[in-house]
Amino acid sequence: MFSGKSSSASKDMEKGEHELADLDQNNVSRFQVAKVDGDAEKDDSLNVNQLSVGHNQGSYDSRHKSQLTREVPPRAEHYRDLTTSSPPVFRPTLEELHEENFEQKQPERKDDDQQQQQKKGKIIRFGWLEGVFMRCLLNIWGVMLFLRLSWVIGQAGIGEGAAVIILANIVTIVTTISMSAVCTNGLIKGGGIYYMISRSLGPEFGGAIGLMFTLANSIAVSMYIVGFCESLQDLLKSYDVILIDGATNDIRVVGLATLIAILILAIVGMDWVTRTQMVLLVVLIFSQIDFVIGTILGPKSDTEVSKGFVGYNKETFKENLYSDYRAFEGVEHNFFSVFAVFFPAVTGIVAGANLSGDLKDPSSAIPIGTLLAILVTFVSYVAYGFMMGGCMLREASGNITEYISVINTSESWSIFTNCTDRDCRYGLHNDNQAMELVSWWGPLIYGGCFAATLSSAIASLVGAPRVLQALAKDKLYPFIGFFSEGFGANNDPVRGYVLVFCISFGCILIGKTLSPGWRPAFKYYNAWVSLIGTLLCIAVMFLISWWTALITFVVVITLYLYVSYRKPEVNWGSSTQAQSYSSALKAMQELNRVEEHVKNYRPQILVLSGMPSTRPQLLHFSNLITKGLSLNICGYAIKGHHSQRVSDALARKAYTWLRRHRIKSFFNVAEDENYVTAVQALIKISGLGKLKPNMLLMGYKNDWQTCDREELLQYFDIIHYALDKYLAVGILRVQEGLDYSGIINDDEVVPISFLDKKDAEEKMRRNQSAGQLSQVDGVSSDTDTPPTTPRMDRVNISTDPSAGDGGDTTVTVDSKEKKKKIKKKSGKEKNPELLYTGPGGVPLSKDILNNVTLFQRKQKKGFIDVWWLYDDGGLTLLIPYILSTKSIYSSCKLRIFSLATSKNDLDRDQRNLAALLSKFRIEYSDVVVIPDITRKAQEETKKEFEALIENFRSGSDNDDSSGGQRTYITDTELIALQEKTNRHMRLRELLLQHSQESTFVVMALPIPRKGTVSAPLYMAWLELLTKGMPPSLLVRGNQTSVLTYYS
């Protein structure tokens, strides 16, 4: 696979070889094909630099443009949303490939990118370990671990306490799965949770949640700092140390100093923030190790025993196994109230996600780091709960005298644990410092508390300004644009730091705290998981504080309605836009106001099927692509002019067939004496607003060698016209053919001329007397009903699909008995033997039936081969991906074939293509890079090609017909296009080598350059690519991106 010849451009010019050359090692997106003749020697002065049409446009030979290619292979740079290199790299436009235009593209840079390029300094990017995992650990292992876990076990017992921990982690896991699905749906920029929500659910939800999130985290900074100050105050009191008054003023002074220190740390840079948090994490881990060692060693003195720490024993574990809910601080507790107290301990799961702009690869780091942090903390919380319940009593007086008096007696702990008529300060129920008591060295537990509070405060002060910065850049709300500017190489939101500092400072001045409170490529995601997570989170909000939850809902809804009312001019490809598309029939005007986005691109297909019943394979194939996804329109071009009665009957016939086969599609009819003009009219009239076809799907013309030359030119002209209208073009070929008119049964045939005659008679009667219209025999109100609401018992029409050649067109009337029979026997899966029968109702042979139902049957395990030779915007890749998601191709895997840029870059090309597919979140089984596409074709292949064009050869350049379009292949044309012809012959050899046994083949459709390629030569190229192959689709996008790896 990785062998072949590839020479430099200069050698090509000197030797006249027909090989693909890479002219610029720094811009491998452009190719040059050497001349087919030996005229290089005549122009020795012409060098590579003279061939260049611009640094960004690649290199072309101006003397023989017809035999050169401007096609480029797929490159990640073509799908970039932001310009990150100079000069930018563009794929050729459709005009360049079709019209031979040489338009010099000017790079478009965004202001913030220019500023970013000019900023100096070291750019810091973190991996999943230090960027997400470590930060989530620091936030989940919070103060609740040291101050409230023992209380939870005392109230709920070991059993229900474990249930509280499990339920809380279920909520966070479900939320994290949804968040992982969102962050793996493309590249994530700075802004964390706000960016992910706004780009997924739209600016209304994102703006409301982002602003609330910023405010909540700003206040949380003060809560964590006050928590740190209170812990420090307790420690100082144990040593009889008082700073000012031992109360609120101490908290204010220490809190302000701590807040200033954290602000300075944030301004210094994320590198130092990370180092500081690593130190705090080490302290946090050592404090937990200290606790575990303490539980193993047991009590060190009688004093510790009298305070309830008795060490591991069976009796203590049994006593603490079940719940013992009691009143605490004036509140009667139960399972849900205890859950409400504990739940904030596990809500630090977005600490890593909020730093998405500082991560090397957010799409992989956020899911891995967050889920792993949840797993580690879950295990630790459960384990520590069992430890506390196994070595600590629920209540104890702390009176050492009482313990000594009953030591070694039968009464044992009954005296100092009896708190019936007195208040006890110790035990799981009463002592928030129980973990410090149990630990091996108590002060280290205080260090853990300090580390937990300070790390959470740092994470909130660093994360909230980044969310505010992203919100300000999007300009959803007035008066916050000031905070959009960043400073330094890492674009640090210093202004946001100061704002959060001010808010936190105001809260710290209060000097005290209240009770703590508080979205594919992710394969474990499911829409129901997100719904369950949403309901669980709402339930938890109301369990914690119903009135706070109500206020939150009112504020969020108000913010949502404000952004919805403003209708900000943003284009993020949100699911709100996608939902607008799904509801387009009910909200067409709304959809027209939505700006198009590459994330919401979907192939909207106009199928040149004729009557659906004549080409069922073509309709079922297009339905595979559009079902539940996008627009499908069946187009029928009729030669001649007919009455409206005929059009109505055709539509009723088509809609009846579509309903029977459960294909959601529209049907359009166009009439003209010229078939091409009729198709052009179809393209123009099909669709409405944004619901317009962007792709034309045709069947392959199998009889192109024997048909009338006028038909061949018409087929060729349709392809040209579609490309002129910026439509993608798809040509489907099945070796057995697509036209089943005359093979599949249509009953009770009546000529169309009958309806035309009947319509003419009716017009005459109308002229005679308008009052006689209701008495005219044979006129039914059904026939005047618009075709948008067809009924099963109306007259239906089936026509010869080759309407362009003036074939006979007929009307069929389905019998009611047949309709009832089909309706009765049709279940969830239609029986093809009932849907398809031969003339007179005779059953079709098994082979014919299998061919007709090719795209309705489950395919065997195999491959869908994608020959993504040229970058057309990604449609050549998108369609096979859509097919692979359908049930009939669920056993088939994608294999991607592409061309090498040069002989020496095979490995790099393969890695780059694999990386691009990974960014697109497209699964594949193999990537194959073809290096020898320019090698001479074999003699056998050449003879096969010569046989195809034998009947179209002419030695004169003046042989043409039909408006100047050649229907013969001249010697001049063959010489000028020799290299391209050789390329297609080589592709045939490669296709036979790699894809002849595949289930389906998708290949880039060659673009016929105007005035260069004749219809028969072009069809010969297509014949080479598809003859004797599995079902094949030749497809070409309009050179506009339909894929993106941005979120």
GROMACS .gro file of C-alpha atoms in nm, residues 132-149 165 168-169 171-173 176 179 224 277 281 284 288 341-353 366 368-382 384 448 451-453 455-457 459-460 518:
model
   71
  132VAL     CA    1  -0.933   1.803   3.614
  133PHE     CA    2  -0.873   1.504   3.840
  134MET     CA    3  -0.673   1.691   4.101
  135ARG     CA    4  -0.909   1.991   4.110
  136CYS     CA    5  -1.218   1.773   4.139
  137LEU     CA    6  -1.059   1.578   4.424
  138LEU     CA    7  -0.984   1.901   4.609
  139ASN     CA    8  -1.343   2.021   4.572
  140ILE     CA    9  -1.519   1.694   4.652
  141TRP     CA   10  -1.295   1.622   4.949
  142GLY     CA   11  -1.420   1.934   5.120
  143VAL     CA   12  -1.493   2.043   5.473
  144MET     CA   13  -1.792   1.807   5.481
  145LEU     CA   14  -1.550   1.516   5.491
  146PHE     CA   15  -1.398   1.635   5.817
  147LEU     CA   16  -1.693   1.803   5.987
  148ARG     CA   17  -2.013   1.631   5.869
  149LEU     CA   18  -1.937   1.271   5.768
  165ILE     CA   19  -2.348   0.857   4.985
  168ALA     CA   20  -2.561   1.155   4.611
  169ASN     CA   21  -2.298   1.003   4.383
  171VAL     CA   22  -2.681   1.223   4.094
  172THR     CA   23  -2.329   1.345   4.022
  173ILE     CA   24  -2.244   1.046   3.797
  176THR     CA   25  -2.120   1.394   3.467
  179MET     CA   26  -2.160   1.675   3.077
  224TYR     CA   27  -1.506   2.866   5.197
  277GLN     CA   28  -0.329   2.322   4.482
  281LEU     CA   29  -0.384   1.806   4.782
  284LEU     CA   30  -0.540   1.665   5.220
  288GLN     CA   31  -0.684   1.120   5.545
  341VAL     CA   32  -2.688   1.817   5.443
  342PHE     CA   33  -2.442   1.574   5.285
  343PHE     CA   34  -2.514   1.633   4.914
  344PRO     CA   35  -2.307   1.956   4.880
  345ALA     CA   36  -2.002   1.746   4.967
  346VAL     CA   37  -2.009   1.576   4.624
  347THR     CA   38  -2.094   1.876   4.405
  348GLY     CA   39  -1.740   1.982   4.312
  349ILE     CA   40  -1.754   1.794   3.983
  350VAL     CA   41  -1.728   2.106   3.762
  351ALA     CA   42  -1.402   2.232   3.912
  352GLY     CA   43  -1.203   2.089   3.619
  353ALA     CA   44  -1.461   2.168   3.353
  366ILE     CA   45  -1.305   1.639   3.146
  368ILE     CA   46  -1.174   1.100   3.239
  369GLY     CA   47  -1.071   1.330   3.520
  370THR     CA   48  -1.420   1.397   3.653
  371LEU     CA   49  -1.543   1.036   3.647
  372LEU     CA   50  -1.221   0.909   3.804
  373ALA     CA   51  -1.243   1.173   4.077
  374ILE     CA   52  -1.604   1.073   4.150
  375LEU     CA   53  -1.497   0.708   4.173
  376VAL     CA   54  -1.207   0.777   4.409
  377THR     CA   55  -1.403   1.008   4.637
  378PHE     CA   56  -1.704   0.775   4.640
  379VAL     CA   57  -1.492   0.485   4.757
  380SER     CA   58  -1.323   0.702   5.018
  381TYR     CA   59  -1.647   0.845   5.157
  382VAL     CA   60  -1.803   0.499   5.190
  384TYR     CA   61  -1.450   0.638   5.593
  448GLY     CA   62  -0.687   1.883   5.595
  451ALA     CA   63  -0.650   2.252   5.259
  452ALA     CA   64  -1.010   2.163   5.171
  453THR     CA   65  -1.148   2.512   5.233
  455SER     CA   66  -0.851   2.475   4.761
  456SER     CA   67  -1.225   2.520   4.714
  457ALA     CA   68  -1.192   2.895   4.755
  459ALA     CA   69  -1.108   2.692   4.253
  460SER     CA   70  -1.413   2.916   4.282
  518TRP     CA   71  -2.512   2.422   4.696
   0.00000   0.00000   0.00000
